[in-house]
Structures are given as C-alpha cells and as structure tokens.
PDB file of C-alpha atoms and ligand atoms in Angstrom:
ATOM      1  CA  MET A1410      -7.240  -8.335  16.807  1.00  0.00           C
ATOM      2  CA  ILE A1411      -6.400  -8.748  12.777  1.00  0.00           C
ATOM      3  CA  THR A1412      -3.290  -6.841  11.550  1.00  0.00           C
ATOM      4  CA  VAL A1413      -3.307  -5.795   7.977  1.00  0.00           C
ATOM      5  CA  LEU A1414       0.931  -5.480   6.224  1.00  0.00           C
ATOM      6  CA  SER A1415      -0.704  -2.286   3.383  1.00  0.00           C
ATOM      7  CA  GLY A1416      -0.438  -0.922   0.996  1.00  0.00           C
ATOM      8  CA  GLY A1417      -2.303   1.503  -1.214  1.00  0.00           C
ATOM      9  CA  VAL A1418      -6.126   0.353  -3.540  1.00  0.00           C
ATOM     10  CA  GLY A1419      -5.436  -2.622  -3.054  1.00  0.00           C
ATOM     11  CA  ALA A1420      -5.249  -2.564   0.977  1.00  0.00           C
ATOM     12  CA  ALA A1421      -8.046  -0.162   0.500  1.00  0.00           C
ATOM     13  CA  ARG A1422     -10.112  -2.526  -0.912  1.00  0.00           C
ATOM     14  CA  LEU A1423      -9.273  -5.600   0.791  1.00  0.00           C
ATOM     15  CA  LEU A1424     -10.061  -3.709   4.721  1.00  0.00           C
ATOM     16  CA  HIS A1425     -13.183  -2.358   3.128  1.00  0.00           C
ATOM     17  CA  ALA A1426     -13.856  -5.678   2.617  1.00  0.00           C
ATOM     18  CA  LEU A1427     -12.799  -6.884   6.271  1.00  0.00           C
ATOM     19  CA  SER A1428     -14.603  -3.989   8.202  1.00  0.00           C
ATOM     20  CA  ASP A1429     -17.650  -5.194   6.552  1.00  0.00           C
ATOM     21  CA  VAL A1430     -17.005  -8.899   8.607  1.00  0.00           C
ATOM     22  CA  ILE A1431     -15.311  -8.855  11.552  1.00  0.00           C
ATOM     23  CA  ALA A1432     -15.685  -4.870  13.539  1.00  0.00           C
ATOM     24  CA  PRO A1433     -12.959  -2.475  12.065  1.00  0.00           C
ATOM     25  CA  SER A1434     -11.910  -1.948  14.844  1.00  0.00           C
ATOM     26  CA  GLU A1435     -10.454  -4.665  15.498  1.00  0.00           C
ATOM     27  CA  ILE A1436      -8.495  -4.309  12.628  1.00  0.00           C
ATOM     28  CA  ALA A1437      -5.133  -2.126  12.457  1.00  0.00           C
ATOM     29  CA  ALA A1438      -3.460  -1.498   9.005  1.00  0.00           C
ATOM     30  CA  VAL A1439       0.345  -1.061   8.459  1.00  0.00           C
ATOM     31  CA  VAL A1440       0.926   1.176   6.203  1.00  0.00           C
ATOM     32  CA  ASN A1441       4.088   2.208   3.131  1.00  0.00           C
ATOM     33  CA  VAL A1442       5.134   5.492   3.474  1.00  0.00           C
ATOM     34  CA  GLY A1443       7.506   5.345   1.286  1.00  0.00           C
ATOM     35  CA  ASP A1444       5.827   6.369  -1.285  1.00  0.00           C
ATOM     36  CA  ASP A1445       5.117   9.386   0.627  1.00  0.00           C
ATOM     37  CA  VAL A1446       6.348  12.589  -1.840  1.00  0.00           C
ATOM     38  CA  VAL A1447       6.719  16.779  -0.270  1.00  0.00           C
ATOM     39  CA  LEU A1448       5.612  18.819  -2.431  1.00  0.00           C
ATOM     40  CA  HIS A1449       4.496  22.639  -2.784  1.00  0.00           C
ATOM     41  CA  GLY A1450       5.665  22.500   0.657  1.00  0.00           C
ATOM     42  CA  LEU A1451       2.974  19.851   1.811  1.00  0.00           C
ATOM     43  CA  THR A1452       3.399  16.621   3.033  1.00  0.00           C
ATOM     44  CA  ILE A1453       1.819  13.797   0.780  1.00  0.00           C
ATOM     45  CA  CYS A1454       1.143  10.685   2.301  1.00  0.00           C
ATOM     46  CA  PRO A1455      -0.562   8.215  -1.340  1.00  0.00           C
ATOM     47  CA  ASP A1456      -0.852   5.185   0.275  1.00  0.00           C
ATOM     48  CA  LEU A1457      -2.177   6.049   4.402  1.00  0.00           C
ATOM     49  CA  ASP A1458      -5.339   9.120   1.547  1.00  0.00           C
ATOM     50  CA  THR A1459      -6.598   5.998  -0.082  1.00  0.00           C
ATOM     51  CA  ILE A1460      -7.146   3.935   2.531  1.00  0.00           C
ATOM     52  CA  THR A1461      -8.536   6.699   4.529  1.00  0.00           C
ATOM     53  CA  TYR A1462     -10.583   7.991   1.881  1.00  0.00           C
ATOM     54  CA  THR A1463     -11.623   4.183   0.551  1.00  0.00           C
ATOM     55  CA  LEU A1464     -12.711   3.318   4.247  1.00  0.00           C
ATOM     56  CA  ALA A1465     -14.768   6.725   4.711  1.00  0.00           C
ATOM     57  CA  GLY A1466     -16.278   6.109   1.389  1.00  0.00           C
ATOM     58  CA  LEU A1467     -14.728   8.483  -0.196  1.00  0.00           C
ATOM     59  CA  ASN A1468     -12.394   7.891  -2.413  1.00  0.00           C
ATOM     60  CA  ASN A1469     -12.634   8.487  -6.419  1.00  0.00           C
ATOM     61  CA  ASP A1470     -12.512   4.807  -7.805  1.00  0.00           C
ATOM     62  CA  GLU A1471     -12.274   6.333 -11.418  1.00  0.00           C
ATOM     63  CA  LEU A1472      -8.557   7.986 -10.848  1.00  0.00           C
ATOM     64  CA  GLY A1473      -7.735   4.863  -8.097  1.00  0.00           C
ATOM     65  CA  TRP A1474      -6.752   7.871  -6.191  1.00  0.00           C
ATOM     66  CA  GLY A1475      -7.757  10.831  -4.019  1.00  0.00           C
ATOM     67  CA  LEU A1476     -11.888  12.604  -3.421  1.00  0.00           C
ATOM     68  CA  ARG A1477     -14.995  11.563  -5.618  1.00  0.00           C
ATOM     69  CA  GLY A1478     -16.304  14.764  -7.041  1.00  0.00           C
ATOM     70  CA  GLU A1479     -13.096  16.406  -7.814  1.00  0.00           C
ATOM     71  CA  THR A1480     -12.484  19.524  -8.540  1.00  0.00           C
ATOM     72  CA  TRP A1481      -8.636  21.239 -10.676  1.00  0.00           C
ATOM     73  CA  ARG A1482      -8.894  24.838 -10.525  1.00  0.00           C
ATOM     74  CA  VAL A1483      -6.149  25.385  -8.205  1.00  0.00           C
ATOM     75  CA  MET A1484      -4.197  22.815 -10.687  1.00  0.00           C
ATOM     76  CA  SER A1485      -5.123  24.675 -13.621  1.00  0.00           C
ATOM     77  CA  GLU A1486      -3.699  28.067 -12.057  1.00  0.00           C
ATOM     78  CA  LEU A1487      -0.382  26.525 -10.846  1.00  0.00           C
ATOM     79  CA  GLU A1488      -0.187  25.668 -14.727  1.00  0.00           C
ATOM     80  CA  GLU A1489      -0.684  28.583 -15.708  1.00  0.00           C
ATOM     81  CA  LEU A1490       2.123  30.212 -12.944  1.00  0.00           C
ATOM     82  CA  GLY A1491       3.993  27.657 -14.871  1.00  0.00           C
ATOM     83  CA  GLY A1492       4.348  25.464 -10.799  1.00  0.00           C
ATOM     84  CA  GLU A1493       4.566  22.636 -11.071  1.00  0.00           C
ATOM     85  CA  ALA A1494       0.920  20.024 -12.292  1.00  0.00           C
ATOM     86  CA  TRP A1495       2.261  16.887 -12.361  1.00  0.00           C
ATOM     87  CA  PHE A1496       1.000  15.760  -9.653  1.00  0.00           C
ATOM     88  CA  ARG A1497      -2.408  16.060  -9.443  1.00  0.00           C
ATOM     89  CA  LEU A1498      -4.228  17.779  -6.153  1.00  0.00           C
ATOM     90  CA  GLY A1499      -6.961  17.794  -6.197  1.00  0.00           C
ATOM     91  CA  ASP A1500      -8.845  21.476  -5.347  1.00  0.00           C
ATOM     92  CA  ARG A1501     -10.930  18.752  -2.090  1.00  0.00           C
ATOM     93  CA  ASP A1502      -7.906  16.580  -1.519  1.00  0.00           C
ATOM     94  CA  LEU A1503      -5.388  19.871  -0.504  1.00  0.00           C
ATOM     95  CA  ALA A1504      -7.803  20.456   2.810  1.00  0.00           C
ATOM     96  CA  THR A1505      -5.354  16.784   4.006  1.00  0.00           C
ATOM     97  CA  HIS A1506      -2.505  17.862   2.761  1.00  0.00           C
ATOM     98  CA  LEU A1507      -2.490  21.742   4.580  1.00  0.00           C
ATOM     99  CA  TYR A1508      -4.159  19.316   7.233  1.00  0.00           C
ATOM    100  CA  ARG A1509      -1.241  16.787   7.396  1.00  0.00           C
ATOM    101  CA  SER A1510       1.547  19.878   6.897  1.00  0.00           C
ATOM    102  CA  GLN A1511       0.774  22.204   8.703  1.00  0.00           C
ATOM    103  CA  ARG A1512       0.218  19.631  11.595  1.00  0.00           C
ATOM    104  CA  LEU A1513       3.469  18.675  11.258  1.00  0.00           C
ATOM    105  CA  SER A1514       5.088  22.024  11.284  1.00  0.00           C
ATOM    106  CA  GLU A1515       3.840  22.101  14.957  1.00  0.00           C
ATOM    107  CA  GLY A1516       5.692  19.144  15.539  1.00  0.00           C
ATOM    108  CA  ALA A1517       2.569  16.010  15.673  1.00  0.00           C
ATOM    109  CA  THR A1518       3.599  12.573  13.763  1.00  0.00           C
ATOM    110  CA  LYS A1519       2.000  11.291  11.608  1.00  0.00           C
ATOM    111  CA  THR A1520       0.294   8.949  13.517  1.00  0.00           C
ATOM    112  CA  ASP A1521      -1.466  10.877  15.884  1.00  0.00           C
ATOM    113  CA  VAL A1522      -2.427  12.795  11.751  1.00  0.00           C
ATOM    114  CA  ALA A1523      -3.621   9.513  10.335  1.00  0.00           C
ATOM    115  CA  LYS A1524      -5.401   9.224  13.428  1.00  0.00           C
ATOM    116  CA  ASP A1525      -6.996  12.157  14.007  1.00  0.00           C
ATOM    117  CA  LEU A1526      -7.793  12.145  10.197  1.00  0.00           C
ATOM    118  CA  ALA A1527      -9.709   9.224  10.269  1.00  0.00           C
ATOM    119  CA  GLU A1528     -11.477  10.445  12.910  1.00  0.00           C
ATOM    120  CA  ARG A1529     -12.640  13.709  12.010  1.00  0.00           C
ATOM    121  CA  LEU A1530     -14.312  11.025   8.390  1.00  0.00           C
ATOM    122  CA  GLY A1531     -14.755   8.388  10.740  1.00  0.00           C
ATOM    123  CA  VAL A1532     -12.581   6.180  10.030  1.00  0.00           C
ATOM    124  CA  ALA A1533     -12.987   2.871  13.513  1.00  0.00           C
ATOM    125  CA  VAL A1534      -9.648   0.597  11.308  1.00  0.00           C
ATOM    126  CA  ARG A1535      -6.624   1.888  13.010  1.00  0.00           C
ATOM    127  CA  LEU A1536      -4.714   3.018  10.460  1.00  0.00           C
ATOM    128  CA  LEU A1537      -0.391   2.961  11.588  1.00  0.00           C
ATOM    129  CA  PRO A1538       2.376   4.412   9.282  1.00  0.00           C
ATOM    130  CA  VAL A1539       5.242   1.941  10.148  1.00  0.00           C
ATOM    131  CA  THR A1540       7.592   4.942  10.619  1.00  0.00           C
ATOM    132  CA  ASN A1541       7.478   8.485  11.625  1.00  0.00           C
ATOM    133  CA  ASP A1542      10.722   8.756   9.891  1.00  0.00           C
ATOM    134  CA  THR A1543      11.710   9.139   6.581  1.00  0.00           C
ATOM    135  CA  VAL A1544      11.486   6.448   3.885  1.00  0.00           C
ATOM    136  CA  THR A1545      11.482   7.059   0.318  1.00  0.00           C
ATOM    137  CA  THR A1546      10.960   5.075  -1.833  1.00  0.00           C
ATOM    138  CA  GLU A1547      13.830   5.659  -4.974  1.00  0.00           C
ATOM    139  CA  PHE A1548      14.673   3.858  -8.207  1.00  0.00           C
ATOM    140  CA  ASP A1549      17.550   2.867 -10.204  1.00  0.00           C
ATOM    141  CA  THR A1550      16.125   2.807 -13.860  1.00  0.00           C
ATOM    142  CA  THR A1551      17.277   3.429 -17.244  1.00  0.00           C
ATOM    143  CA  LEU A1552      16.670   7.059 -17.282  1.00  0.00           C
ATOM    144  CA  GLY A1553      18.420   7.337 -14.274  1.00  0.00           C
ATOM    145  CA  ARG A1554      17.900   7.328 -10.391  1.00  0.00           C
ATOM    146  CA  LEU A1555      13.783   8.134 -10.079  1.00  0.00           C
ATOM    147  CA  SER A1556      11.414   9.643  -7.094  1.00  0.00           C
ATOM    148  CA  PHE A1557       8.843   6.890  -6.519  1.00  0.00           C
ATOM    149  CA  GLN A1558       6.441   9.123  -7.885  1.00  0.00           C
ATOM    150  CA  GLU A1559       8.630  10.634 -11.180  1.00  0.00           C
ATOM    151  CA  TYR A1560       8.668   6.820 -11.326  1.00  0.00           C
ATOM    152  CA  PHE A1561       5.102   6.350 -10.610  1.00  0.00           C
ATOM    153  CA  VAL A1562       2.648   9.419 -12.015  1.00  0.00           C
ATOM    154  CA  ARG A1563       6.020  11.619 -14.407  1.00  0.00           C
ATOM    155  CA  HIS A1564       6.946   8.704 -16.231  1.00  0.00           C
ATOM    156  CA  HIS A1565       3.268   6.196 -15.693  1.00  0.00           C
ATOM    157  CA  HIS A1566       6.591   3.158 -14.956  1.00  0.00           C
ATOM    158  CA  ASP A1567       6.883   2.545 -18.006  1.00  0.00           C
ATOM    159  CA  VAL A1568      10.553   2.942 -17.787  1.00  0.00           C
ATOM    160  CA  THR A1569      13.486  -0.507 -16.984  1.00  0.00           C
ATOM    161  CA  VAL A1570      14.344  -0.477 -13.333  1.00  0.00           C
ATOM    162  CA  ARG A1571      17.199  -1.624 -11.760  1.00  0.00           C
ATOM    163  CA  ALA A1572      17.406  -1.529  -8.310  1.00  0.00           C
ATOM    164  CA  ILE A1573      14.766  -0.362  -5.995  1.00  0.00           C
ATOM    165  CA  GLU A1574      16.482   1.576  -2.821  1.00  0.00           C
ATOM    166  CA  PHE A1575      14.309   2.154   0.192  1.00  0.00           C
ATOM    167  CA  VAL A1576      16.646   5.312   1.794  1.00  0.00           C
ATOM    168  CA  GLY A1577      16.232   5.738   5.064  1.00  0.00           C
ATOM    169  CA  ALA A1578      15.345   3.132   5.564  1.00  0.00           C
ATOM    170  CA  ASP A1579      18.214   1.077   7.591  1.00  0.00           C
ATOM    171  CA  SER A1580      17.842   4.294  10.605  1.00  0.00           C
ATOM    172  CA  ALA A1581      14.032   4.297  10.586  1.00  0.00           C
ATOM    173  CA  HIS A1582      12.078   2.717  13.567  1.00  0.00           C
ATOM    174  CA  ALA A1583       9.279   0.952  13.426  1.00  0.00           C
ATOM    175  CA  THR A1584       6.582   2.546  16.314  1.00  0.00           C
ATOM    176  CA  PRO A1585       5.433   1.366  18.994  1.00  0.00           C
ATOM    177  CA  GLU A1586       2.353   0.669  17.993  1.00  0.00           C
ATOM    178  CA  VAL A1587       3.113  -0.705  14.399  1.00  0.00           C
ATOM    179  CA  LEU A1588       5.052  -3.156  16.738  1.00  0.00           C
ATOM    180  CA  ASP A1589       2.141  -4.132  19.243  1.00  0.00           C
ATOM    181  CA  ALA A1590      -0.228  -4.058  15.663  1.00  0.00           C
ATOM    182  CA  LEU A1591       1.965  -6.815  14.881  1.00  0.00           C
ATOM    183  CA  ARG A1592       2.989  -8.759  18.261  1.00  0.00           C
ATOM    184  CA  GLU A1593      -0.214  -8.550  19.489  1.00  0.00           C
ATOM    185  CA  ALA A1594      -2.881  -9.452  16.214  1.00  0.00           C
ATOM    186  CA  SER A1595      -4.012 -12.206  16.309  1.00  0.00           C
ATOM    187  CA  ARG A1596      -3.157 -12.816  12.642  1.00  0.00           C
ATOM    188  CA  LEU A1597      -1.164 -10.844  10.339  1.00  0.00           C
ATOM    189  CA  VAL A1598      -2.560 -10.728   6.761  1.00  0.00           C
ATOM    190  CA  ILE A1599      -0.075  -9.065   3.661  1.00  0.00           C
ATOM    191  CA  ALA A1600      -3.042  -7.369   1.222  1.00  0.00           C
ATOM    192  CA  PRO A1601      -2.664  -7.589  -1.979  1.00  0.00           C
ATOM    193  CA  SER A1602      -0.412  -4.764  -2.620  1.00  0.00           C
ATOM    194  CA  ASN A1603       2.673  -4.267  -4.612  1.00  0.00           C
ATOM    195  CA  PRO A1604       5.937  -6.602  -2.717  1.00  0.00           C
ATOM    196  CA  LEU A1605       8.526  -4.965  -4.371  1.00  0.00           C
ATOM    197  CA  ILE A1606       7.184  -1.337  -3.486  1.00  0.00           C
ATOM    198  CA  SER A1607       4.390  -1.007  -1.017  1.00  0.00           C
ATOM    199  CA  ILE A1608       4.914  -4.474   1.224  1.00  0.00           C
ATOM    200  CA  ASP A1609       8.622  -4.468   1.163  1.00  0.00           C
ATOM    201  CA  PRO A1610       9.199  -0.565   2.622  1.00  0.00           C
ATOM    202  CA  ILE A1611       7.612  -1.527   5.108  1.00  0.00           C
ATOM    203  CA  LEU A1612       9.267  -5.463   5.849  1.00  0.00           C
ATOM    204  CA  GLN A1613      12.761  -2.898   5.724  1.00  0.00           C
ATOM    205  CA  ILE A1614      11.875  -0.852   8.240  1.00  0.00           C
ATOM    206  CA  PRO A1615      14.225  -3.121  11.409  1.00  0.00           C
ATOM    207  CA  GLY A1616      12.438  -5.201  13.410  1.00  0.00           C
ATOM    208  CA  VAL A1617       8.945  -5.468  11.139  1.00  0.00           C
ATOM    209  CA  ARG A1618       9.948  -8.521   9.117  1.00  0.00           C
ATOM    210  CA  GLU A1619      11.597  -9.752  12.120  1.00  0.00           C
ATOM    211  CA  ILE A1620       8.197  -9.980  14.046  1.00  0.00           C
ATOM    212  CA  VAL A1621       6.197 -11.563  11.166  1.00  0.00           C
ATOM    213  CA  ALA A1622       8.673 -14.877  10.224  1.00  0.00           C
ATOM    214  CA  GLU A1623       8.721 -15.024  13.608  1.00  0.00           C
ATOM    215  CA  ARG A1624       4.591 -15.549  13.176  1.00  0.00           C
ATOM    216  CA  ARG A1625       4.980 -16.790  10.232  1.00  0.00           C
ATOM    217  CA  GLU A1626       2.293 -19.534  10.890  1.00  0.00           C
ATOM    218  CA  ASP A1627      -0.478 -16.897  12.006  1.00  0.00           C
ATOM    219  CA  VAL A1628       0.596 -14.615   8.138  1.00  0.00           C
ATOM    220  CA  VAL A1629      -2.153 -15.138   5.454  1.00  0.00           C
ATOM    221  CA  ALA A1630      -1.201 -13.999   2.384  1.00  0.00           C
ATOM    222  CA  VAL A1631      -3.083 -12.462  -0.638  1.00  0.00           C
ATOM    223  CA  SER A1632      -1.317 -13.217  -3.897  1.00  0.00           C
ATOM    224  CA  PRO A1633      -1.327  -9.305  -5.494  1.00  0.00           C
ATOM    225  CA  LEU A1634      -0.952 -11.420  -9.164  1.00  0.00           C
ATOM    226  CA  ILE A1635      -3.809 -12.955 -11.713  1.00  0.00           C
ATOM    227  CA  ARG A1636      -2.498 -15.186 -14.088  1.00  0.00           C
ATOM    228  CA  GLY A1637       1.226 -13.497 -13.564  1.00  0.00           C
ATOM    229  CA  GLU A1638      -0.915  -9.507 -14.295  1.00  0.00           C
ATOM    230  CA  ALA A1639      -1.156  -6.708 -11.886  1.00  0.00           C
ATOM    231  CA  LEU A1640      -4.796  -5.810 -11.898  1.00  0.00           C
ATOM    232  CA  LYS A1641      -2.757  -2.107 -11.125  1.00  0.00           C
ATOM    233  CA  GLY A1642       0.242  -1.266 -11.494  1.00  0.00           C
ATOM    234  CA  PRO A1643       3.828  -2.322 -12.496  1.00  0.00           C
ATOM    235  CA  ALA A1644       3.630  -5.645  -9.529  1.00  0.00           C
ATOM    236  CA  ALA A1645       4.040  -7.729 -12.673  1.00  0.00           C
ATOM    237  CA  ARG A1646       6.360  -5.531 -15.079  1.00  0.00           C
ATOM    238  CA  LEU A1647       8.925  -4.706 -11.695  1.00  0.00           C
ATOM    239  CA  LEU A1648       8.851  -8.644 -10.627  1.00  0.00           C
ATOM    240  CA  GLY A1649       9.919  -9.511 -13.922  1.00  0.00           C
ATOM    241  CA  GLU A1650      13.200  -7.125 -14.044  1.00  0.00           C
ATOM    242  CA  LEU A1651      14.458  -7.957 -10.896  1.00  0.00           C
ATOM    243  CA  GLY A1652      14.717 -11.069 -11.736  1.00  0.00           C
ATOM    244  CA  TYR A1653      11.629 -12.976 -10.470  1.00  0.00           C
ATOM    245  CA  ASP A1654       9.152 -15.663 -11.797  1.00  0.00           C
ATOM    246  CA  ILE A1655       6.372 -13.391 -13.539  1.00  0.00           C
ATOM    247  CA  SER A1656       3.373 -15.112 -11.480  1.00  0.00           C
ATOM    248  CA  THR A1657       1.915 -16.367  -8.282  1.00  0.00           C
ATOM    249  CA  VAL A1658       5.477 -18.777  -7.935  1.00  0.00           C
ATOM    250  CA  GLY A1659       7.219 -15.636  -7.970  1.00  0.00           C
ATOM    251  CA  VAL A1660       5.187 -13.442  -5.579  1.00  0.00           C
ATOM    252  CA  VAL A1661       5.263 -16.629  -3.155  1.00  0.00           C
ATOM    253  CA  ASP A1662       8.983 -17.157  -3.548  1.00  0.00           C
ATOM    254  CA  PHE A1663       9.820 -13.322  -3.033  1.00  0.00           C
ATOM    255  CA  TYR A1664       7.646 -13.655   0.860  1.00  0.00           C
ATOM    256  CA  GLU A1665       9.766 -16.949   0.969  1.00  0.00           C
ATOM    257  CA  GLY A1666       9.614 -17.113   5.351  1.00  0.00           C
ATOM    258  CA  LEU A1667       7.060 -14.724   6.213  1.00  0.00           C
ATOM    259  CA  VAL A1668       3.734 -16.779   4.923  1.00  0.00           C
ATOM    260  CA  GLY A1669       2.382 -19.467   6.269  1.00  0.00           C
ATOM    261  CA  THR A1670      -0.745 -19.364   4.198  1.00  0.00           C
ATOM    262  CA  TRP A1671      -1.674 -17.697   0.351  1.00  0.00           C
ATOM    263  CA  ILE A1672      -4.856 -17.191  -0.755  1.00  0.00           C
ATOM    264  CA  ILE A1673      -4.996 -17.021  -4.482  1.00  0.00           C
ATOM    265  CA  ASP A1674      -7.051 -16.139  -7.209  1.00  0.00           C
ATOM    266  CA  GLU A1675      -9.472 -18.997  -8.608  1.00  0.00           C
ATOM    267  CA  ALA A1676      -7.770 -18.893 -12.087  1.00  0.00           C
ATOM    268  CA  ASP A1677      -4.347 -19.441 -10.653  1.00  0.00           C
ATOM    269  CA  ALA A1678      -6.317 -22.536  -8.945  1.00  0.00           C
ATOM    270  CA  ALA A1679      -2.906 -24.932 -10.992  1.00  0.00           C
ATOM    271  CA  LEU A1680       0.076 -23.205  -9.259  1.00  0.00           C
ATOM    272  CA  ALA A1681      -1.713 -24.528  -6.558  1.00  0.00           C
ATOM    273  CA  GLU A1682       0.775 -27.894  -5.291  1.00  0.00           C
ATOM    274  CA  GLU A1683       4.065 -26.406  -7.001  1.00  0.00           C
ATOM    275  CA  ILE A1684       3.279 -23.698  -3.757  1.00  0.00           C
ATOM    276  CA  ARG A1685       1.809 -26.318  -1.804  1.00  0.00           C
ATOM    277  CA  GLN A1686       5.941 -27.842  -2.496  1.00  0.00           C
ATOM    278  CA  ARG A1687       6.963 -24.844  -0.392  1.00  0.00           C
ATOM    279  CA  GLY A1688       5.311 -25.606   2.751  1.00  0.00           C
ATOM    280  CA  VAL A1689       2.498 -23.028   2.913  1.00  0.00           C
ATOM    281  CA  HIS A1690      -0.673 -23.368   3.116  1.00  0.00           C
ATOM    282  CA  VAL A1691      -2.691 -22.638  -0.232  1.00  0.00           C
ATOM    283  CA  GLU A1692      -6.881 -21.513  -0.267  1.00  0.00           C
ATOM    284  CA  VAL A1693      -7.873 -21.596  -3.918  1.00  0.00           C
ATOM    285  CA  THR A1694     -10.950 -18.028  -4.454  1.00  0.00           C
ATOM    286  CA  THR A1695     -11.899 -15.296  -6.065  1.00  0.00           C
ATOM    287  CA  THR A1696      -9.134 -12.819  -5.028  1.00  0.00           C
ATOM    288  CA  VAL A1697     -10.804  -9.908  -7.496  1.00  0.00           C
ATOM    289  CA  MET A1698     -12.420  -6.962  -4.634  1.00  0.00           C
ATOM    290  CA  ALA A1699     -14.885  -5.544  -7.906  1.00  0.00           C
ATOM    291  CA  GLU A1700     -17.956  -6.883  -6.575  1.00  0.00           C
ATOM    292  CA  ALA A1701     -19.190  -7.125  -2.966  1.00  0.00           C
ATOM    293  CA  ASP A1702     -19.671 -10.846  -3.245  1.00  0.00           C
ATOM    294  CA  ASN A1703     -16.769 -11.714  -4.026  1.00  0.00           C
ATOM    295  CA  ALA A1704     -14.670  -9.293  -1.786  1.00  0.00           C
ATOM    296  CA  GLU A1705     -17.331 -10.504   1.306  1.00  0.00           C
ATOM    297  CA  ARG A1706     -15.899 -14.122   0.487  1.00  0.00           C
ATOM    298  CA  LEU A1707     -12.305 -12.670   0.595  1.00  0.00           C
ATOM    299  CA  ALA A1708     -12.671 -11.483   3.454  1.00  0.00           C
ATOM    300  CA  LYS A1709     -14.639 -14.229   4.531  1.00  0.00           C
ATOM    301  CA  ALA A1710     -10.599 -16.754   3.180  1.00  0.00           C
ATOM    302  CA  VAL A1711      -8.343 -14.202   5.176  1.00  0.00           C
ATOM    303  CA  LEU A1712     -10.015 -14.396   8.454  1.00  0.00           C
ATOM    304  CA  SER A1713     -11.107 -18.147   7.752  1.00  0.00           C
TER     305      SER A1713
HETATM  306  N1  FO1 B2356      -1.720   9.142  -9.794  1.00  0.00           N
HETATM  307  C1  FO1 B2356      -1.646   9.340 -11.017  1.00  0.00           C
HETATM  308  O1  FO1 B2356      -1.318   9.025 -11.421  1.00  0.00           O
HETATM  309  N2  FO1 B2356      -1.298  10.327 -10.649  1.00  0.00           N
HETATM  310  C2  FO1 B2356      -2.038  11.528  -9.706  1.00  0.00           C
HETATM  311  O2  FO1 B2356      -1.713  12.741 -10.384  1.00  0.00           O
HETATM  312  C3  FO1 B2356      -1.751  11.038  -8.996  1.00  0.00           C
HETATM  313  C4  FO1 B2356      -1.696  12.164  -7.729  1.00  0.00           C
HETATM  314  C5  FO1 B2356      -2.040  12.106  -6.465  1.00  0.00           C
HETATM  315  C6  FO1 B2356      -2.220  12.990  -5.524  1.00  0.00           C
HETATM  316  C7  FO1 B2356      -2.056  12.428  -4.293  1.00  0.00           C
HETATM  317  C8  FO1 B2356      -2.241  11.718  -3.539  1.00  0.00           C
HETATM  318  O3  FO1 B2356      -2.405  11.106  -3.027  1.00  0.00           O
HETATM  319  C9  FO1 B2356      -2.038   9.849  -4.047  1.00  0.00           C
HETATM  320  C10 FO1 B2356      -1.859  11.070  -5.961  1.00  0.00           C
HETATM  321  N3  FO1 B2356      -1.995   9.595  -7.090  1.00  0.00           N
HETATM  322  C11 FO1 B2356      -1.070   9.865  -8.132  1.00  0.00           C
HETATM  323  C12 FO1 B2356      -1.703   8.287  -6.539  1.00  0.00           C
HETATM  324  C13 FO1 B2356      -0.223   8.183  -6.487  1.00  0.00           C
HETATM  325  O4  FO1 B2356       0.660   8.183  -7.370  1.00  0.00           O
HETATM  326  C14 FO1 B2356       0.140   6.487  -5.712  1.00  0.00           C
HETATM  327  O5  FO1 B2356       1.601   6.506  -4.864  1.00  0.00           O
HETATM  328  C15 FO1 B2356       0.422   5.111  -6.399  1.00  0.00           C
HETATM  329  O6  FO1 B2356      -0.594   5.466  -7.092  1.00  0.00           O
HETATM  330  C16 FO1 B2356       0.970   4.145  -6.248  1.00  0.00           C
HETATM  331  O7  FO1 B2356       0.154   3.988  -5.601  1.00  0.00           O
END
C-alpha cells in the first residue's frame, strides 16, 4: 500500500494517475480538512470532494472544483433572497453536502461519510480525512483575520498574508485509519499540493509529522512549483510572504527533515544539484499531469 498526503486538485490528479498504474485499493489518501466550511448549515469538505469527484471521473475540469454538467438554480434563487452566494454550490454538488451534513447530524464521522460517498461513486482509493475533529485554516492578513474560504474564494487569494493558523490542530486527533495508513504504507507520497495550506494542516495534527519524519527515507514528494510558479492557487505568493524562497528550493526547505526523495520538473533541472546538497535524492521528470502520458510517467517515477 502507498499513502499520499493530499490537498485538492494536484493531489486528485496524482491519485488518478497512480490508480492507473497500481490497484486503487492499494492506495490511501490522507486528506486535508482545513478548507472545510459550514455554510447554510451544511458541512462542505472541498478537498475530499475534489478528490472523490476526480477519481469517480465526475470532476468539473473547467472550474477545478465541483461536478461536471453542473447547474446553479439554487444559488440564483439564494442570491434573489439576499443569501450568501459568494461560495458557489452547484445543484448537483449540493446533494453531496446535504448527504454529508445529514449523516454527520446522525453521529457519523467525516471518515464514515468519505468512505460511503467513495463506495457510492465507485472510488476504490481509500479516502481518509486526517482527523474527525474540527480544524480550520485561518489567515492573518492585511484585511484582518480571514477564514480559509474568505481568503481563497471571497478575496481570490489576492491579499497579503502575515501568518497562517490551523485552529484546533493542537488538540485534534489523527484517526486510527490515518495512523495505520502512515505507518503501514511501503511508501509515503507528498502530493504536489500547496505546502502551506494543504499539506501543513495535515502535518500539524499531533503525531503525523513525527511519523513522516521517522519514515523520511520512504517519503517521496512531488514539487508543486515549476519555474517558481504553481499551476493553480497561491503557493508561490504565500511562500514569498512567509519568508521562503519562491522556488522548488523554498518548498524543499519548507519540508526539511521529512522527505527522502524529491521529484522536480524538467524545467527546474538546474536546481537538482542545489537540492541534492541538502542530503536528499532528486529525480527530474515532467510533473505537469495535463496529458495522460505525462501523468503516467510521473506516477511511475513516484512508485519506482
Ligand atoms: N472555489 C472557488 O474559487 N469559488 C467557489 O465558489 C467555490 C465553491 C466550492 C464549492 C464546493 C467545493 O467543494 C469547492 C468549492 N471551491 C470554490 C473550491 C474551494 O474553495 C477549494 O477549497 C479551493 O479551491 C482550495 O482547494
């Protein structure tokens, strides 16, 4: 079994590529919950849903979140009523949030719901929210304190961040399924997700970072940056704002002590020597997964 520390889109694509190369049932994803939000009384888990939809072949590629073939009638009606409509919940996607919220109100955990949704949608990869406790990512910004989705969606991550906090992380418990998946995997993979807001909230749950560090020689990480830029989202900007080099070297430094092998993009080949000097192995390949051939090559590099 291999276990992948996962955020949203980048992780979803890597998991999809991996499940074309090895049996999906041999893959576990430990998924960030720091983006989760309660809106309209519904619990929404963006990273879990992005991964589930992508592995089920139902993802909306254009938006990068939600379901394909989406319609927006409920949001239009809500807007008419003067309700909160800046965080767009499509009509089809709403069914997932209704289902999850009802199950949670009956005493199920996020872990239970993720498993049942995956089964319903034919996804065999094990999708494991890192914790069933509430952990929320918050930003100290020049506009004041913002919740994750206020920062990301409402302000289009176009505001300067001074600090990031994972509220509730210190007292949260990693689930037993997550601890087993981290301890028992033959290899741990860090997906090319945003290090600061997708992977760090996983590492901050007590016990997780320690296991990853102990297993460092079995940890393979894929850089989310190419030529100092992320394919999507604010990874590059946040690294700069929080004092890291805006490059794959900055990402390597962020994960210091946790990674045995780095997979970096061909465009960053010139950085390989500098990274090797930090005592890690480096593989150079195409990390952009837009084409199936490239995704397969990356998946094989991760597994080799
Ligand atoms: N991202 C947006 O940019 N705008 C939205 O209106 C939006 C709604 C949304 C609804 C459900 C869901 O699961 C995800 C949604 N996202 C939206 C993506 C979400 O903000 C993700 O957390 C980020 O893309 C970071 O991974």
